[in-house]
Short mmCIF file of C-alpha atoms in Angstrom, two decimals:
data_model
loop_
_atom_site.label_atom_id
_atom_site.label_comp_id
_atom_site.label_asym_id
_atom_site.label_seq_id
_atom_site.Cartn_x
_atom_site.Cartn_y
_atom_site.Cartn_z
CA UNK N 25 16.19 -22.62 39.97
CA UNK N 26 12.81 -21.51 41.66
CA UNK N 27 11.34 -18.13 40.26
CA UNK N 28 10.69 -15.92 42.76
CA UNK N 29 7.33 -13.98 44.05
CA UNK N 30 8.11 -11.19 42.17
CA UNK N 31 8.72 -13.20 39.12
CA UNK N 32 5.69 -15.29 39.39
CA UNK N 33 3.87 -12.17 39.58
CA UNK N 34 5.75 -10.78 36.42
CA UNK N 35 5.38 -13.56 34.11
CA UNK N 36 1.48 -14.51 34.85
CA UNK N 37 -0.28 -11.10 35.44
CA UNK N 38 -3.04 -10.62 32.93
CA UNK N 39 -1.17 -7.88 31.04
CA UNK N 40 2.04 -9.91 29.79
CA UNK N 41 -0.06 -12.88 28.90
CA UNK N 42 -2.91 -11.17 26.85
CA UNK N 43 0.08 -9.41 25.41
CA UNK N 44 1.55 -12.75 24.48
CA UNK N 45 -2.23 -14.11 23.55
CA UNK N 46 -2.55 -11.46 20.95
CA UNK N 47 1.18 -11.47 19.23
CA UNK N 48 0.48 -14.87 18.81
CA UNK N 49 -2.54 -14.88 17.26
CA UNK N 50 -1.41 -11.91 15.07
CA UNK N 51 1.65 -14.19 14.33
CA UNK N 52 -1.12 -16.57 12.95
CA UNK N 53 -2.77 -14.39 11.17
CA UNK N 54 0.41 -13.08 9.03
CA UNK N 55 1.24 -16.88 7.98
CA UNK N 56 -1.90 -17.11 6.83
CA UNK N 57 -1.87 -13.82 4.10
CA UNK N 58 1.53 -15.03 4.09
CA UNK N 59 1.00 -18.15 2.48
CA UNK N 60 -2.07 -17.09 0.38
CA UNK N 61 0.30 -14.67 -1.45
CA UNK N 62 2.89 -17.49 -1.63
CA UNK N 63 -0.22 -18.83 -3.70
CA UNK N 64 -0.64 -15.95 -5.73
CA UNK N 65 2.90 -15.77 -6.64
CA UNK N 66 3.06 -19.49 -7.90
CA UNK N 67 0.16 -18.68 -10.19
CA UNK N 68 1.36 -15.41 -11.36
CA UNK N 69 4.74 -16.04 -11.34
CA UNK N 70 5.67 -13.98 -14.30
CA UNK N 71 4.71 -10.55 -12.35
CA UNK N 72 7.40 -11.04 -9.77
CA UNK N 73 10.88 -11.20 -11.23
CA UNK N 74 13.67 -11.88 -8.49
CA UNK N 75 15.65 -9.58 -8.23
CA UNK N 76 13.66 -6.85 -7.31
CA UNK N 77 10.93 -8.98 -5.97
CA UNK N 78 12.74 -11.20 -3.01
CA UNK N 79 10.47 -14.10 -1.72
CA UNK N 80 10.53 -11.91 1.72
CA UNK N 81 8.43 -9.47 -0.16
CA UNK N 82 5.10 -11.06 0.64
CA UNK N 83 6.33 -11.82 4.15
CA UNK N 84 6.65 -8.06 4.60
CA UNK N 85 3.13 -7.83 2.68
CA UNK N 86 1.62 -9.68 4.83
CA UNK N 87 3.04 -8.26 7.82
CA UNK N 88 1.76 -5.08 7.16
CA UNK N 89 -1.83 -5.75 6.30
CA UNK N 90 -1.99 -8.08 8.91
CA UNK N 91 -0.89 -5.14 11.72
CA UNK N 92 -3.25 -2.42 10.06
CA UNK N 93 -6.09 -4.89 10.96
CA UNK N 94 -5.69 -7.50 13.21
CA UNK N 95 -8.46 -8.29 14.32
CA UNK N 96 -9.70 -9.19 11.18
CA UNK N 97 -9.29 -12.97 10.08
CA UNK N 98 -7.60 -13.76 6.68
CA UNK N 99 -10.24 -14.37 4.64
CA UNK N 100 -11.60 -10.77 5.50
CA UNK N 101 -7.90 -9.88 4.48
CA UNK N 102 -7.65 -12.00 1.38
CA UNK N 103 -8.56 -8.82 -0.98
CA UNK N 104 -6.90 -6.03 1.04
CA UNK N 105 -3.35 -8.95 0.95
CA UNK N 106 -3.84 -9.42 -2.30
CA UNK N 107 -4.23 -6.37 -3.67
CA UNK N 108 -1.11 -4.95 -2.10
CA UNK N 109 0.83 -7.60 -3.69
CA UNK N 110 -0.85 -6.54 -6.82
CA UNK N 111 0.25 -3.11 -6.53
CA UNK N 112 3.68 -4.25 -6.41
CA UNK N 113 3.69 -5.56 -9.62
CA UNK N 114 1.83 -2.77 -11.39
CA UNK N 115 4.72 -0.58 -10.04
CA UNK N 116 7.33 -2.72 -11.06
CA UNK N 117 5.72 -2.84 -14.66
CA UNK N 118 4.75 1.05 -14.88
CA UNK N 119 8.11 2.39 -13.21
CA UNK N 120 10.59 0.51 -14.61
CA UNK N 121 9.89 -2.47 -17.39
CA UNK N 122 7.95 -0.39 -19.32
CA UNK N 123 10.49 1.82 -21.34
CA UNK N 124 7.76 3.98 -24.58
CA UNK N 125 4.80 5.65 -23.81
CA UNK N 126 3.06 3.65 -25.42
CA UNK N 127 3.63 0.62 -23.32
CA UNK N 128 2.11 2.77 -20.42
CA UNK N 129 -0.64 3.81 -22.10
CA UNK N 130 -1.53 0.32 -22.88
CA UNK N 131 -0.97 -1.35 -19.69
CA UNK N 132 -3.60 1.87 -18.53
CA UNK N 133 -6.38 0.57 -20.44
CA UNK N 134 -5.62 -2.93 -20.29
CA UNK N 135 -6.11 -2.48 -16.08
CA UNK N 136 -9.16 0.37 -17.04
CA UNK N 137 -11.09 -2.20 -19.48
CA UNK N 138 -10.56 -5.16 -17.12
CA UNK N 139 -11.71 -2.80 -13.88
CA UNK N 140 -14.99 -2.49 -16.28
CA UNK N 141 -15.65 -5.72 -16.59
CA UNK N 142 -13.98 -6.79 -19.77
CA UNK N 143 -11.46 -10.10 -19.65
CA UNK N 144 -7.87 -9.72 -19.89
CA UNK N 145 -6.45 -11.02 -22.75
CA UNK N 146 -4.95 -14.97 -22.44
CA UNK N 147 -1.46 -14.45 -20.58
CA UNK N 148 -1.94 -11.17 -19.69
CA UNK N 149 -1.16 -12.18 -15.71
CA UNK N 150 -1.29 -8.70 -14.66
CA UNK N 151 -4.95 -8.48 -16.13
CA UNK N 152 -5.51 -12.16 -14.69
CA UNK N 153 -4.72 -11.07 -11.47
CA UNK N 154 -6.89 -7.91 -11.84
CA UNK N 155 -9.64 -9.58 -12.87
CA UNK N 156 -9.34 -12.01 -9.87
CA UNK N 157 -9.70 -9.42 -7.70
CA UNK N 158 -12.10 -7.45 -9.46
CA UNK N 159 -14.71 -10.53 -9.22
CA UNK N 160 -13.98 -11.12 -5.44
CA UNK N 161 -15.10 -7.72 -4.98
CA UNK N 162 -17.62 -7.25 -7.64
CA UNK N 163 -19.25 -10.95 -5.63
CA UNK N 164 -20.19 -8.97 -2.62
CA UNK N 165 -23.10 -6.42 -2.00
CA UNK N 166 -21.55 -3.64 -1.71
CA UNK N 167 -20.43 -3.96 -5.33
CA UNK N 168 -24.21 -2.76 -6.68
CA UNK N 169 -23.36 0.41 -4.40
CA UNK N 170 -19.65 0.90 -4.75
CA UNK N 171 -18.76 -0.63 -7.50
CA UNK N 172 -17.95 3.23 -9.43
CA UNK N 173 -15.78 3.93 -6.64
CA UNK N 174 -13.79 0.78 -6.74
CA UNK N 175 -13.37 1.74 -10.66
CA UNK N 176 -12.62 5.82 -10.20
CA UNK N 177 -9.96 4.87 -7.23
CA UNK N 178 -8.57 2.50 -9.85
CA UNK N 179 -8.42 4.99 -12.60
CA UNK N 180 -7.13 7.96 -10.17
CA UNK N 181 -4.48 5.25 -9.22
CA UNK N 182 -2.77 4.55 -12.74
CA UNK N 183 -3.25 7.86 -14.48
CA UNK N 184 -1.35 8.52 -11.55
CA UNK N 185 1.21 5.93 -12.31
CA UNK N 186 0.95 7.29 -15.94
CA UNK N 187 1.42 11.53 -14.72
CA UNK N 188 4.93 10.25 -13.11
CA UNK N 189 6.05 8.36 -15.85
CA UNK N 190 5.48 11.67 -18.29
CA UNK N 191 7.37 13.44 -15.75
CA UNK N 192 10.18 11.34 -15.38
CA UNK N 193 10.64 10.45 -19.18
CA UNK N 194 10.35 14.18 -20.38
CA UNK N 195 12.79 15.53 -17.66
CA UNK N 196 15.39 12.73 -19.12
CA UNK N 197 14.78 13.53 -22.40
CA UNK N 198 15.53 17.77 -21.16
CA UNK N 199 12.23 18.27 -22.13
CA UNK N 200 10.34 19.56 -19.28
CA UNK N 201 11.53 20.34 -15.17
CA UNK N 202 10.54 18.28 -12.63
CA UNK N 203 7.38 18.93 -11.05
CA UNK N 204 6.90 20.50 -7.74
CA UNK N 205 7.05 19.00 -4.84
CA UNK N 206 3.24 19.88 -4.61
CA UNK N 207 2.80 18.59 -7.32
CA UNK N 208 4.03 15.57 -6.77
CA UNK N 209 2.65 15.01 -3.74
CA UNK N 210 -1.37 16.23 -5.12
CA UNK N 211 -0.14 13.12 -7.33
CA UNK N 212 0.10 10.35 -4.78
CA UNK N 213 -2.89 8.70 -5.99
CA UNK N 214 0.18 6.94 -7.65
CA UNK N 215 0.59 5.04 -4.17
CA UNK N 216 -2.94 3.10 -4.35
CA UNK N 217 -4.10 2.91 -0.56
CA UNK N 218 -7.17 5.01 -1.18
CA UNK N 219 -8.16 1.97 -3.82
CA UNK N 220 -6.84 -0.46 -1.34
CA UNK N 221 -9.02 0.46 1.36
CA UNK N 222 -12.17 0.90 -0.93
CA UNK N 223 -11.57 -2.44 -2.40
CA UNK N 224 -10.98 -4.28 1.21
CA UNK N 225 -13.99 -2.30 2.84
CA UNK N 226 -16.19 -3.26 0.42
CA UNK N 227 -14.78 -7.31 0.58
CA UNK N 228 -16.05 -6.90 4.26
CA UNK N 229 -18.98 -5.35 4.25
CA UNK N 230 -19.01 -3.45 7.54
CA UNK N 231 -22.59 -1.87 7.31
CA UNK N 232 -21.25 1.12 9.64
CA UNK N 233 -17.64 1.25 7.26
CA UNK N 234 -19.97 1.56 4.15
CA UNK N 235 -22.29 4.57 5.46
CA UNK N 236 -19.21 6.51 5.91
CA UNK N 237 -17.28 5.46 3.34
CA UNK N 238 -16.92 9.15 1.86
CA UNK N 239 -15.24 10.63 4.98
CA UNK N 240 -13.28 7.67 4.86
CA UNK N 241 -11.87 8.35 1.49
CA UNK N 242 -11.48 11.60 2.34
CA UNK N 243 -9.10 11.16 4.85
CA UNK N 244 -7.56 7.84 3.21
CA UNK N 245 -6.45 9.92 0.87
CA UNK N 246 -4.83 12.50 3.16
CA UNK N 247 -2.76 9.61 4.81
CA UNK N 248 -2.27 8.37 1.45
CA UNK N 249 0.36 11.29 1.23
CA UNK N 250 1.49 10.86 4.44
CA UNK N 251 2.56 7.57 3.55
CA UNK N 252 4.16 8.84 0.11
CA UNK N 253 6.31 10.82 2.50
CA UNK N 254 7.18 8.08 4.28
CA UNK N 255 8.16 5.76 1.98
CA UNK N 256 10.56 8.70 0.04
CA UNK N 257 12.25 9.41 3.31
CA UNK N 258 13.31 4.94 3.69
CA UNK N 259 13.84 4.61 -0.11
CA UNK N 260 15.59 7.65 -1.45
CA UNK N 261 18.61 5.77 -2.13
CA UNK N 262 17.30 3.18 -4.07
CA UNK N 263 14.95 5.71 -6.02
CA UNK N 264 18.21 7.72 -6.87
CA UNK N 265 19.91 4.31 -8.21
CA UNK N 266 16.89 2.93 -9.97
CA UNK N 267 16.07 6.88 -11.26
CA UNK N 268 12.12 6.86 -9.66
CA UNK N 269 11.31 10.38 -8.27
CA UNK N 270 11.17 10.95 -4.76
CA UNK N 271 10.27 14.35 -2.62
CA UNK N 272 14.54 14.82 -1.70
CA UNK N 273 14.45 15.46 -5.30
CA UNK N 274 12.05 18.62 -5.44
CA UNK N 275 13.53 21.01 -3.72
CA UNK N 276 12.51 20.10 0.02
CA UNK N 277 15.09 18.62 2.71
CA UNK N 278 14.25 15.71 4.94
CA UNK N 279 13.90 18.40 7.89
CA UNK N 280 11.02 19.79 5.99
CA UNK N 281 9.13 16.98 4.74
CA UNK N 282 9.36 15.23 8.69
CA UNK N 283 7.92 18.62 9.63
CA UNK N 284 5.35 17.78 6.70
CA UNK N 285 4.54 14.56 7.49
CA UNK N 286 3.63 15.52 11.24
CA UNK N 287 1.27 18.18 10.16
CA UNK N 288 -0.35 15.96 7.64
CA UNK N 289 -0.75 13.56 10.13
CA UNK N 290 -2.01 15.49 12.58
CA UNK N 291 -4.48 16.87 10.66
CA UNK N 292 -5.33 13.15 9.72
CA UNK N 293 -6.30 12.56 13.37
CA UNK N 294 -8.29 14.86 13.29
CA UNK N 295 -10.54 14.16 10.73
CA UNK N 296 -10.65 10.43 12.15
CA UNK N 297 -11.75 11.71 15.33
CA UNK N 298 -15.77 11.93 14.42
CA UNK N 299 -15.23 8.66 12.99
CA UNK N 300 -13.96 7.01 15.83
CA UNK N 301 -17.87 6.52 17.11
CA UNK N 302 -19.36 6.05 14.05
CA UNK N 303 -17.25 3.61 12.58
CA UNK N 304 -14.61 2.49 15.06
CA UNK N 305 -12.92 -0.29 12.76
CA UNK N 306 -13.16 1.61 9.67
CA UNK N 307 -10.72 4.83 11.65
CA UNK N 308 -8.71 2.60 13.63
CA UNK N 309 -7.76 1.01 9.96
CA UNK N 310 -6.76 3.92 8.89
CA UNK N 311 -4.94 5.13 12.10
CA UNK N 312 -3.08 2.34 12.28
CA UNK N 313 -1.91 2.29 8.22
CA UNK N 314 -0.36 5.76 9.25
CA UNK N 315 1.19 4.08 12.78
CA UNK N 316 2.81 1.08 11.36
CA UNK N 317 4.18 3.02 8.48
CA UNK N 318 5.43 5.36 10.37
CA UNK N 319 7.34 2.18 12.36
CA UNK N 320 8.00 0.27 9.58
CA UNK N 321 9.73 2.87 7.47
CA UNK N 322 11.10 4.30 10.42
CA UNK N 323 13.68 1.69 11.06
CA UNK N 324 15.03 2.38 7.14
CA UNK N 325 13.39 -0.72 6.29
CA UNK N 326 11.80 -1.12 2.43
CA UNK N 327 9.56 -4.08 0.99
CA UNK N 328 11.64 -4.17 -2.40
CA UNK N 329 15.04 -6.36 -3.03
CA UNK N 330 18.12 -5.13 -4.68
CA UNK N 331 19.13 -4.63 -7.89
CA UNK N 332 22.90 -4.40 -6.61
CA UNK N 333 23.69 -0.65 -6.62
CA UNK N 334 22.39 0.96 -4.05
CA UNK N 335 25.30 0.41 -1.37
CA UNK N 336 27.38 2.60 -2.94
CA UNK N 337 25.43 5.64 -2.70
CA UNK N 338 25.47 7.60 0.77
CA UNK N 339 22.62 9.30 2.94
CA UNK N 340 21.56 12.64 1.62
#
């Protein structure tokens, strides 16, 4: 069968094939995180229990970081993949194996000690990890500079972790309410991009991304909510069968928090507007962690596995 002139015309104009040009090297560039966290799941294979951690999680993983940046190669990736993958198992450990107190408190220091410099204790893979990526950061210049951010974003993150925990644990106990939903949500330092995106701009160095890295955390940490909202509106079935706290739960209706979410993120564009000249690939990160969660989670999809209850429960 012979194509014809229009379909000539269709299939080799510039705009389909650099199109093409750029999924594939994007395609590329996700096996490659992909596989390095395949690596980092071998050696810290004790962190990632199946269920809830299916081997498609660092697929997804790597997915994502790879379409917030791609034009980035994976090496300039390696600490922003890895430390999402790390994140996953500090939740796992904070939300739901760690059942006193006192087993929060202590995986708190453990992670604050380590982010100080101190070495995590033989076996201790979630310190092992930590430490790994504590040293890939701490190798690079902008360590001598940002090194106390790296370490405040880390402490904001699991006191964070800790706050919910408290919350959770005294309102099953009939101690204490809920919080608020603002509340919650002035808590989603709990999420970790903020520290994410420190850690990762600091790995690459961008000399324009480090003069503005204040209004960069600034608004990280706006779209850091935004993306708490996000991922409450795709997971609150599973957080009602696995008993995590979620927005739904405070009060609010999914009409409200969408309404939420586009004001926040409006108001997120704007304060990535001035940044857009000064440091294009340090907003454009950022943009596009709010555009492909707003995809991703979008379609109802989540980056955990099941535990094997959540079909039964129906949409709120």
């Amino acid at each position: 069968m012979t194509a014809t002139g229009t379909e000539r015309t269709l299939f080799t104009t510039a705009g389909p094939v650099v199109d093409a040009v750029e999924a594939g090297r994007l395609a590329a560039l996700i096996v490659d995180l992909d596989r390095d966290l395949a690596d980092c799941a071998a050696t810290y294979c004790g962190l990632y229990p199946d269920p809830p951690f299916e081997p498609s999680l660092f697929t997804k993983v790597a997915q994502a970081i790879g379409g917030q940046g791609p034009w980035y190669s994976a090496a300039q990736l390696r600490v922003s993949n890895r430390t999402s993958a790390w994140l996953f198992a500090l939740d796992w450990i904070m939300d739901h194996a760690a059942d006193s107190l006192e087993q929060i408190r202590d995986t708190v220091g453990r992670c604050l000690e380590i982010g100080d410099g101190a070495d995590p204790a033989p076996g201790d893979q979630l310190g092992l990890f930590l430490a790994e990526l504590r040293d890939l950061v701490a190798a690079g210049p902008a360590w001598s500079r940002f090194g106390p951010l790296w370490r405040e974003e880390l402490r904001r993150m699991l006191e964070g972790m800790a706050r919910e925990w408290e919350w959770k644990d005294a309102h099953a106990r009939g101690e204490a309410e809920l919080p608020t939903y603002e509340r919650y949500l002035d808590n989603a330092d709990n999420f970790g991009s903020v520290w994410g995106n420190i850690a990762h701009w600091m790995y690459v160095g961008d000399p324009d991304i480090l003069d503005h890295m204040e209004p960069l955390r600034q608004v990280s940490r706006q779209v850091q909510k935004v993306l708490r909202l996000l991922n409450d509106l795709a997971t609150w079935n599973r957080d009602r069968t696995w008993g995590d706290l979620n927005a739904l739960l405070l009060g609010v209706d999914v009409p409200f928090v969408i309404a939420h979410i586009k004001a926040l993120t409006e108001h997120c564009h704007r304060m990535l507007e001035p940044l857009y000249e000064r440091c294009p690939q340090g907003a454009v990160f950022v943009a596009r962690q709010i555009g492909y969660s707003t995809g991703y989670y979008g379609s109802g999809a989540d980056y955990w596995g099941l535990l094997g209850l959540e079909g039964s429960l129906v949409e709120p």
